[in-house]
Coordinates of C-alpha atoms in Angstrom, one line a residue:
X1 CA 0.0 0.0 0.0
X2 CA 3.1 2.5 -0.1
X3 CA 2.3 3.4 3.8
X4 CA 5.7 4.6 5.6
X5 CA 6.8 3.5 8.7
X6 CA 6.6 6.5 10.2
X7 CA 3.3 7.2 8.8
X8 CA 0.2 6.5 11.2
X9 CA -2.9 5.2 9.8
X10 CA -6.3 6.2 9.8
X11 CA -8.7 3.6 8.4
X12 CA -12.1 3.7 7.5
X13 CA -14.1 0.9 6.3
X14 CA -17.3 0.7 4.5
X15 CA -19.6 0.0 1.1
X16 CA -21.6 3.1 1.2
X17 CA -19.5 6.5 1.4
X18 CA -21.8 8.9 1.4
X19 CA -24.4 7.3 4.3
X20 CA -20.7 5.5 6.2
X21 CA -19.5 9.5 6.4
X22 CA -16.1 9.2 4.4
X23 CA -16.9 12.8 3.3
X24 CA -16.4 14.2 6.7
X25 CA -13.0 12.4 7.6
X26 CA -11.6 13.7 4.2
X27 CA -12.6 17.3 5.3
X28 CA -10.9 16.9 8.6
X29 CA -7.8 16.2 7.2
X30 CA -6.4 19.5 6.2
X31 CA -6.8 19.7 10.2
X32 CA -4.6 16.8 11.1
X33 CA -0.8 16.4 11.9
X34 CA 1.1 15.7 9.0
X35 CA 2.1 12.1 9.7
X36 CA -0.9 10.8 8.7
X37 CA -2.6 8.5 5.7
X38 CA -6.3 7.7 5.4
X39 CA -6.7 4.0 4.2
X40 CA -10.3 4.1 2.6
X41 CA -11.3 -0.3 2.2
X42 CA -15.0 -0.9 0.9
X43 CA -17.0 -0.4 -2.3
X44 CA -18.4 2.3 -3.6
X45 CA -17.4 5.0 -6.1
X46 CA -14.1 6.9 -5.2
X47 CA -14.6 9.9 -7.7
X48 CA -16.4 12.5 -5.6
X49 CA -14.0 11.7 -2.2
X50 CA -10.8 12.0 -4.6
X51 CA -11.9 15.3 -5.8
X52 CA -12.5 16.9 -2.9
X53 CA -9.7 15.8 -1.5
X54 CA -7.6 17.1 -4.6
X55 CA -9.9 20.5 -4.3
X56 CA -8.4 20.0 -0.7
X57 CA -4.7 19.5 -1.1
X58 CA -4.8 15.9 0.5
X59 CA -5.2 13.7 -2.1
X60 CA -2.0 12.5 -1.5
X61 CA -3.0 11.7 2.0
X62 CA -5.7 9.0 1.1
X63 CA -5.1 5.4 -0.1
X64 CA -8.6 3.9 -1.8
X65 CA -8.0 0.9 -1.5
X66 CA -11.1 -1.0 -2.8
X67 CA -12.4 -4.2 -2.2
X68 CA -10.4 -6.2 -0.1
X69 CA -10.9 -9.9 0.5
X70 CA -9.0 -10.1 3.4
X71 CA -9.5 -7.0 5.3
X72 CA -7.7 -8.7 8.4
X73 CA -4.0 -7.1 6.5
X74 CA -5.7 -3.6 6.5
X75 CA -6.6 -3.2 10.0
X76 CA -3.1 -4.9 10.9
X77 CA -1.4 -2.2 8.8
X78 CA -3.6 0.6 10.5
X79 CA -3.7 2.8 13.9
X80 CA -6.9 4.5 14.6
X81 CA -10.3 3.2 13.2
X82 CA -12.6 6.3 12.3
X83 CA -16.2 5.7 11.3
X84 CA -18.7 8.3 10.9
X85 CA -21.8 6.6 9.9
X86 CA -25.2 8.5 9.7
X87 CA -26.6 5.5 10.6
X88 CA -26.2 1.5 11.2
X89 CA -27.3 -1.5 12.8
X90 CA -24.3 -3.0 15.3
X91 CA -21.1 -2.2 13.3
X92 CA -19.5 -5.4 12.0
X93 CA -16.5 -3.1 11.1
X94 CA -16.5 -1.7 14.6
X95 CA -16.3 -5.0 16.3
X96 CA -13.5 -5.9 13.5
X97 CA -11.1 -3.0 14.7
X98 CA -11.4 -3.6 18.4
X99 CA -10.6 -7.3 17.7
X100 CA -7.7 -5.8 15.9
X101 CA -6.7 -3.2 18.6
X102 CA -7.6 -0.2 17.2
X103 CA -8.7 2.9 18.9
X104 CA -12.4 3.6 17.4
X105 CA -13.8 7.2 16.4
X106 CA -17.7 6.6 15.7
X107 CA -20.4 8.5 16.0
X108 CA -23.1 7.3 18.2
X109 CA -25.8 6.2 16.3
X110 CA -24.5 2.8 15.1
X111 CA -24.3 0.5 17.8
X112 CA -21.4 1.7 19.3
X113 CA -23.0 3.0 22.5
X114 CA -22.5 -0.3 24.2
X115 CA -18.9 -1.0 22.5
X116 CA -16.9 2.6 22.9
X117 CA -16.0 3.8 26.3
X118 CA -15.2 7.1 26.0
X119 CA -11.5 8.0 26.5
X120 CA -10.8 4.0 27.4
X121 CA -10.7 2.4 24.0
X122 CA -11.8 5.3 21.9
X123 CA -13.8 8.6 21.0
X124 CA -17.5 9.7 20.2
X125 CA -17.2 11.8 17.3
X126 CA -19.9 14.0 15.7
X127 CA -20.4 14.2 11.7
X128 CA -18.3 16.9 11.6
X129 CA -14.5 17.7 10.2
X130 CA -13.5 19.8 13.4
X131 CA -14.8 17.6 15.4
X132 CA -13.0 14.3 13.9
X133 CA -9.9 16.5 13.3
X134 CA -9.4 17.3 17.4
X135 CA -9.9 13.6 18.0
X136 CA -7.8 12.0 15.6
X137 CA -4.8 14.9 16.6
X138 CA -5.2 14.1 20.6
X139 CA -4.3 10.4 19.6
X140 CA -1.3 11.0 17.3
X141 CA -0.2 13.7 20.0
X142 CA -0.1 11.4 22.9
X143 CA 1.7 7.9 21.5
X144 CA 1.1 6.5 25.3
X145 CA -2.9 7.8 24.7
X146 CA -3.4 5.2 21.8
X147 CA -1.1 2.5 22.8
X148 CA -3.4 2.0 25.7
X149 CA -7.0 2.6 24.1
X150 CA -5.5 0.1 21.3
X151 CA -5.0 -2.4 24.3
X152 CA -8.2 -1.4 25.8
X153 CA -9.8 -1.8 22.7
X154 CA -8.4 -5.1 22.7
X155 CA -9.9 -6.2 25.4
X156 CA -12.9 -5.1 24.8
X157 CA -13.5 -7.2 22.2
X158 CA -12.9 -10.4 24.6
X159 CA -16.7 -9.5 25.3
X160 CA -18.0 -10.4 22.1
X161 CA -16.4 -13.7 21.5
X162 CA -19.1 -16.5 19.5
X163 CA -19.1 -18.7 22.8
X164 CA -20.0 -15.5 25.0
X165 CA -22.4 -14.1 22.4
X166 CA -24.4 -17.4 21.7
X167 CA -24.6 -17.5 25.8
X168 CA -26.7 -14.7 25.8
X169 CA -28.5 -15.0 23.1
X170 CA -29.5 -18.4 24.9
X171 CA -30.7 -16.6 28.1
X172 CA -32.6 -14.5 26.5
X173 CA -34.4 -17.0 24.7
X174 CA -34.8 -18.9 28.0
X175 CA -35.9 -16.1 29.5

């Protein structure tokens, strides 16, 4: 993917762009630190987002990256997972980056309520470039920050194993 080692990776993750919020990460990077690239995995058109990110000046920030069949390799390769969905059920891709130990920046409305603990493995953001900007920047300002919301957000996804999942999903059909 051309990513530097120095380089710190936002990643985002999703088929629908426009409804997922991609838009609103692209605006807030003209507002983020320089060491950054914004891996963009899923399916959908890129044309709009690379415009206004050329309109922008960040183009060269941004790595589309398309379908991926084994998106395991693009959260290894990342650092922070930022998702601004309008909307969604419970967040496959959210679960995905915890597993992977990555420090989440979601809006509220997708699930996330009972996954994100504010400031322990990750951020609330709003649909909104400032917004996203000053959360991404406190994470690539404070290394020790992330390296222990990444292992939070590690352990957080020890709660959503299959065995602990199917457990209750049993009591409650018990119940």
């Amino acid at each position: 993917l051309g990513i530097e080692e120095n380089e710190l990776i936002l990643m985002f993750s999703g088929h629908e762009f426009e409804r997922k919020g991609l838009r609103f990460i692209v605006e807030a990077l003209p507002m983020v630190k320089d060491n950054i690239r914004l891996l963009v995995v899923g399916k959908d058109n890129p044309k709009p987002y690379m415009e206004l990110a050329q309109k922008l000046g960040v183009l060269n920030k941004i790595i589309f990256a398309g379908f991926v069949s084994d998106i395991s390799e693009c959260y290894a390769a990342s650092d922070i997972f930022v998702f601004p969905t309008a909307y969604e059920a419970f967040s496959l891709a959210t679960l995905e980056a915890v597993a992977s130990g990555l420090p989440i920046l979601a809006t509220k409305v997708n699930g996330t309520e009972e996954l994100i603990i504010e400031g322990y493995n990750g951020f609330f953001i709003r649909r909104d470039p400032k917004d996203i900007a000053e959360k991404i920047n406190i994470l690539i300002e404070d290394d020790n920050l992330r390296r222990q919301m990444s292992k939070n957000a590690r352990r957080t996804a020890e709660n959503y194993t299959w065995d602990k999942i199917a457990k209750l999903t049993l009591e409650v059909y018990e119940e």
